[in-house]
Each structure stands twice: as C-alpha cells, then as structure tokens.
Coordinates of C-alpha atoms in Angstrom, one line a residue:
X379 CA 43.3 78.1 -49.2
X380 CA 45.4 76.5 -51.9
X381 CA 47.1 78.3 -54.9
X382 CA 47.3 76.7 -58.3
X383 CA 49.7 78.6 -60.5
X384 CA 48.9 78.5 -64.2
X385 CA 52.2 78.5 -66.2
X386 CA 50.6 78.7 -69.7
X387 CA 52.1 82.1 -70.4
X388 CA 55.6 80.9 -69.6
X389 CA 55.1 78.7 -72.6
X390 CA 53.5 81.6 -74.5
X391 CA 56.8 83.5 -74.2
X392 CA 58.8 80.5 -75.3
X393 CA 56.6 79.8 -78.3
X394 CA 56.8 83.5 -79.4
X395 CA 60.4 82.8 -80.5
X396 CA 60.3 79.0 -80.9
X397 CA 63.1 78.5 -78.5
X398 CA 63.4 76.0 -75.6
X399 CA 63.3 78.7 -72.9
X400 CA 61.7 79.9 -70.7
X401 CA 61.1 76.4 -69.6
X402 CA 57.6 75.7 -68.1
X403 CA 59.1 72.9 -66.0
X404 CA 61.6 75.2 -64.4
X405 CA 58.7 77.7 -63.7
X406 CA 56.7 74.9 -62.1
X407 CA 59.5 74.0 -59.7
X408 CA 60.1 77.6 -58.8
X409 CA 56.4 78.0 -58.2
X410 CA 56.2 75.0 -55.9
X411 CA 59.3 76.2 -53.9
X412 CA 57.6 79.6 -53.5
X413 CA 54.3 78.4 -52.1
X414 CA 52.2 77.1 -55.0
X415 CA 50.2 74.0 -54.1
X416 CA 49.6 72.8 -57.7
X417 CA 50.5 73.7 -61.3
X418 CA 47.8 74.3 -63.9
X419 CA 48.4 73.9 -67.6
X420 CA 45.9 74.1 -70.4
X421 CA 46.7 71.8 -73.3
X422 CA 44.7 73.5 -76.0
X423 CA 43.7 71.9 -79.3
X424 CA 45.9 74.4 -81.3
X425 CA 48.9 73.9 -78.9
X426 CA 49.4 77.7 -78.8
X427 CA 51.4 77.5 -75.6
X428 CA 51.6 74.3 -73.6
X429 CA 52.9 71.3 -75.6
X430 CA 52.3 67.6 -75.0
X431 CA 56.0 67.2 -74.0
X432 CA 55.5 69.8 -71.3
X433 CA 52.7 67.8 -69.7
X434 CA 54.8 64.6 -69.9
X435 CA 57.8 66.3 -68.3
X436 CA 55.7 67.8 -65.5
X437 CA 53.9 64.5 -64.8
X438 CA 57.3 62.9 -64.3
X439 CA 58.2 65.1 -61.3
X440 CA 57.5 63.3 -58.0
X441 CA 54.9 64.9 -55.8
X442 CA 54.1 67.7 -58.3
X443 CA 50.4 68.1 -58.4
X444 CA 49.2 68.8 -62.0
X445 CA 45.8 70.3 -62.9
X446 CA 45.3 69.7 -66.6
X447 CA 42.8 72.1 -68.2
X448 CA 41.2 70.5 -71.3
X449 CA 38.3 70.5 -73.6
X450 CA 35.9 67.6 -73.3
X451 CA 37.0 66.0 -76.6
X452 CA 37.9 62.4 -77.4
X453 CA 41.5 63.3 -78.2
X454 CA 42.0 65.2 -74.9
X455 CA 40.3 62.5 -72.9
X456 CA 42.8 60.0 -74.3
X457 CA 45.7 62.4 -73.5
X458 CA 44.5 62.9 -69.9
X459 CA 44.3 59.1 -69.4
X460 CA 47.8 58.7 -70.8
X461 CA 49.4 61.5 -68.7
X462 CA 47.3 60.9 -65.5
X463 CA 47.4 64.3 -63.9
X464 CA 46.0 64.5 -60.4
X465 CA 43.2 66.8 -61.6
X466 CA 41.5 67.6 -64.9
X467 CA 39.4 70.8 -65.3
X468 CA 37.0 70.6 -68.2
X469 CA 36.8 74.0 -69.9
X470 CA 35.1 75.4 -73.1
X471 CA 37.5 76.1 -75.9
X472 CA 37.4 78.1 -79.2
X473 CA 40.3 78.5 -81.5
X474 CA 39.6 82.2 -82.1
X475 CA 39.5 83.2 -78.4
X476 CA 42.5 84.9 -76.7
X477 CA 41.7 83.1 -73.4
X478 CA 38.8 81.1 -72.1
X479 CA 35.8 83.4 -72.4
X480 CA 33.3 81.9 -70.0
X481 CA 32.1 78.8 -68.3
X482 CA 31.0 75.5 -69.7
X483 CA 27.3 75.2 -70.5
X484 CA 27.0 72.0 -68.5
X485 CA 23.2 72.1 -68.5
X486 CA 23.2 71.7 -72.3
X487 CA 25.5 68.6 -72.3
X488 CA 24.9 66.7 -69.0
X489 CA 25.0 63.2 -70.6
X490 CA 28.2 63.8 -72.5
X491 CA 30.0 65.4 -69.5
X492 CA 28.8 62.6 -67.2
X493 CA 30.5 60.1 -69.5
X494 CA 33.7 62.1 -69.7
X495 CA 33.8 62.6 -65.9
X496 CA 33.3 58.9 -65.3
X497 CA 36.1 57.9 -67.7
X498 CA 38.5 60.4 -66.0
X499 CA 37.5 59.3 -62.5
X500 CA 37.9 55.6 -63.5
X501 CA 41.6 56.5 -64.2
X502 CA 42.0 58.0 -60.8
X503 CA 41.7 61.6 -61.9
X504 CA 39.7 64.2 -59.9
X505 CA 37.4 66.2 -62.2
X506 CA 36.5 69.8 -62.1
X507 CA 34.1 71.7 -64.3
X508 CA 34.8 75.4 -65.1
X509 CA 31.4 77.1 -64.9
X510 CA 29.9 80.5 -64.4
X511 CA 28.6 81.3 -60.9
X512 CA 25.1 80.2 -61.8
X513 CA 22.7 77.9 -59.9
X514 CA 21.5 76.2 -63.0
X515 CA 25.0 75.2 -64.0
X516 CA 25.8 74.1 -60.5
X517 CA 22.8 71.8 -60.4
X518 CA 23.9 70.4 -63.8
X519 CA 27.5 70.0 -62.6
X520 CA 26.2 67.9 -59.6
X521 CA 24.4 65.6 -62.0
X522 CA 27.6 64.8 -64.0
X523 CA 29.3 63.3 -60.9
X524 CA 32.2 65.8 -61.0
X525 CA 33.7 66.4 -57.6
X526 CA 34.8 70.0 -58.1
X527 CA 33.5 73.2 -59.7
X528 CA 35.8 76.0 -60.6
X529 CA 33.8 79.2 -60.6
X530 CA 34.6 81.6 -63.4
X531 CA 35.6 85.0 -61.8
X532 CA 36.1 86.8 -65.1
X533 CA 33.0 89.0 -64.8
X534 CA 34.0 90.0 -61.3
X535 CA 37.5 90.8 -62.3
X536 CA 36.4 92.9 -65.3
X537 CA 33.7 94.9 -63.5
X538 CA 34.6 98.4 -62.6
X539 CA 34.5 99.7 -59.0
X540 CA 31.2 100.2 -57.4
X541 CA 27.8 98.4 -57.5
X542 CA 28.6 96.3 -60.6
X543 CA 31.7 94.8 -58.9
X544 CA 29.8 94.2 -55.7
X545 CA 27.0 92.4 -57.6
X546 CA 29.5 90.2 -59.4
X547 CA 31.3 89.4 -56.1
X548 CA 27.9 88.5 -54.6
X549 CA 27.3 86.1 -57.5
X550 CA 30.5 84.3 -56.7
X551 CA 29.7 84.2 -53.0
X552 CA 26.2 82.8 -53.6
X553 CA 27.5 80.2 -56.0
X554 CA 30.3 79.1 -53.6
X555 CA 27.7 78.7 -50.8
X556 CA 25.3 76.8 -53.0
X557 CA 28.1 74.5 -54.3
X558 CA 29.0 73.7 -50.8
X559 CA 25.4 73.0 -49.9
X560 CA 25.0 70.5 -52.7
X561 CA 28.3 68.7 -51.9
X562 CA 30.6 70.2 -54.6
X563 CA 34.1 71.4 -53.7
X564 CA 34.5 75.0 -54.7
X565 CA 37.5 76.4 -56.6
X566 CA 37.7 79.7 -58.5
X567 CA 39.8 81.4 -61.2
X568 CA 40.1 83.7 -64.2
X569 CA 41.2 87.3 -64.2
X570 CA 42.4 87.3 -60.6
X571 CA 45.2 89.6 -59.8
X572 CA 47.0 91.3 -56.9
X573 CA 44.3 94.0 -56.4
X574 CA 41.2 91.8 -56.5
X575 CA 42.3 88.4 -55.2
X576 CA 41.6 89.2 -51.5
X577 CA 37.8 89.5 -52.1
X578 CA 37.6 86.0 -53.6
X579 CA 40.2 84.4 -51.2
X580 CA 38.0 85.6 -48.3
X581 CA 35.1 83.4 -49.3
X582 CA 35.2 80.5 -46.9
X583 CA 33.5 78.0 -49.2
X584 CA 36.3 78.2 -51.7
X585 CA 39.3 75.9 -51.3
X586 CA 41.6 76.7 -54.2
X587 CA 42.3 79.6 -56.6
X588 CA 44.0 79.0 -60.0
X589 CA 45.9 82.1 -61.2
X590 CA 48.3 82.5 -64.0
X591 CA 48.5 85.6 -66.2
X592 CA 48.8 88.2 -63.4
X593 CA 51.6 86.1 -61.7
X594 CA 53.6 85.8 -64.9
X595 CA 53.0 89.5 -65.7
X596 CA 54.2 90.5 -62.2
X597 CA 57.2 88.3 -62.5
X598 CA 58.6 90.6 -65.2
X599 CA 59.1 93.2 -62.5
X600 CA 59.7 91.2 -59.3
X601 CA 60.8 87.8 -60.5
X602 CA 58.7 84.6 -60.7
X603 CA 59.5 83.3 -57.2
X604 CA 58.5 86.6 -55.5
X605 CA 55.4 86.9 -57.7
X606 CA 54.2 83.5 -56.5
X607 CA 55.0 84.3 -52.8
X608 CA 53.2 87.6 -52.9
X609 CA 50.1 86.1 -54.4
X610 CA 50.0 83.3 -51.8
X611 CA 50.6 85.9 -49.0
X612 CA 47.6 88.0 -50.1
X613 CA 45.4 84.9 -50.3
X614 CA 46.3 83.7 -46.8
X615 CA 46.0 87.2 -45.4
X616 CA 42.4 87.5 -46.7
X617 CA 41.6 84.1 -45.2
X618 CA 42.7 85.2 -41.8
X619 CA 40.7 88.4 -41.7

C-alpha cells in the first residue's frame, strides 16, 4: 500500500501571502523522508496553488516520483510532456470549485481521453483517470487505454456514520474489485483523513492512496513529518489486519 502525499495546500498557504514560503519542494522532501512513496500536485488552470516552477523544481529531484493531476486540455498536455512526471492523473476541473467535486465522466468522452492517454503514454508517463466508483465509468476507463483508475472517495468521506457510510464504502469496494477484474490498477483518494483512511486502506485491490488536505491540516499541530508518518502507519496497520 503506497502513500502519495498531495502538497497543493502547502502552496495554498504560500500563495495566501505571495511569499516564497512555505516551499512545496521542502515539503516534498520531508514527505519522502517520512514515508511518502510519491508526491501529488495539481497544476490547475487558474494556478491557485501549485505553480509551473514548482513542478519544474520537483521534477529535477532525482528519484522523486511525481504524480501530476491535470485537466485533459491541450495546454496541460503540453505541460505534462514538457515536465515528464512519472504519473499523470486526469481530473475534472472547474474554476469556481473549492476542490475537485467528482470524478471524470469518462463515458461521455472516451475518444478524446483515449487520444490524451495515448499521447501521455508515448512520452513514458503512466496515466490514471480520477473517476467515481461506478461500473459504467470503469468500463469506459478501460476503453481509453489508461493503466490506472483513482477512485473518488469523497462521497464515502462525507457520509455520516451508519448505513449511508457503509453503502458508500461498499461502492468503493465493489469498484476496486471490478477494476482489478478488468485489468485496471486501483488507486483511491479525496477526503481521506486519520479517522476514515483505515477502511479504504484495507481494500486489497487498492495499491495507492493519494491524500493531502488532512495531512497538511494535521501538520499544523504535529508537524509535517509526523503527520505523514502517522498517515502511513494507519494505512499499513489496516493492510495487516
């Protein structure tokens, strides 16, 4: 079970004052030293947090695995091929949203996403599609040629305790099992925190979780290194049970 730490909100804090600190690169190095297996950054169209120079600096660090979240636009495709991260995760994006609000509707744009996936793969980049835990979307993702699906866990994370949460968890479980059955590598992320991560980390068909906001929030109280270590510990503990 691998942990990808999203450092977008380190950059959010920096951009709030327009300073040069806190430095996302420093956060990435601390995260790696503390157990993170990769670093996720979302280079948004409006550049509200991560900037192009951040991706350049991160990509220059030897053996630092970068997962670049991006919209499937021509501009971002060009940027990805220029920066050559190990992974690209294609996500939906709206300027007015606070954070990504749901998965890609892959079924509605199979041809376009197939083209984007092929271009990224030809540059040596592994491609993931961020989708809701839905069989229709998984079948469409398979058609695009993407190697990975990242299952959107936001509905699970936001569900209150009880039957609603159990139903959302079962949706993720079913989707992870189906993804594995059709030959897609399963990742997951969105809304995962220190109280709910164990349920998702325990799903054997998932190989990687991408987590950011809760880690950065916890670091205010315990420090960034300890926040990363504790998240990785919880994940690995859930996997052993």
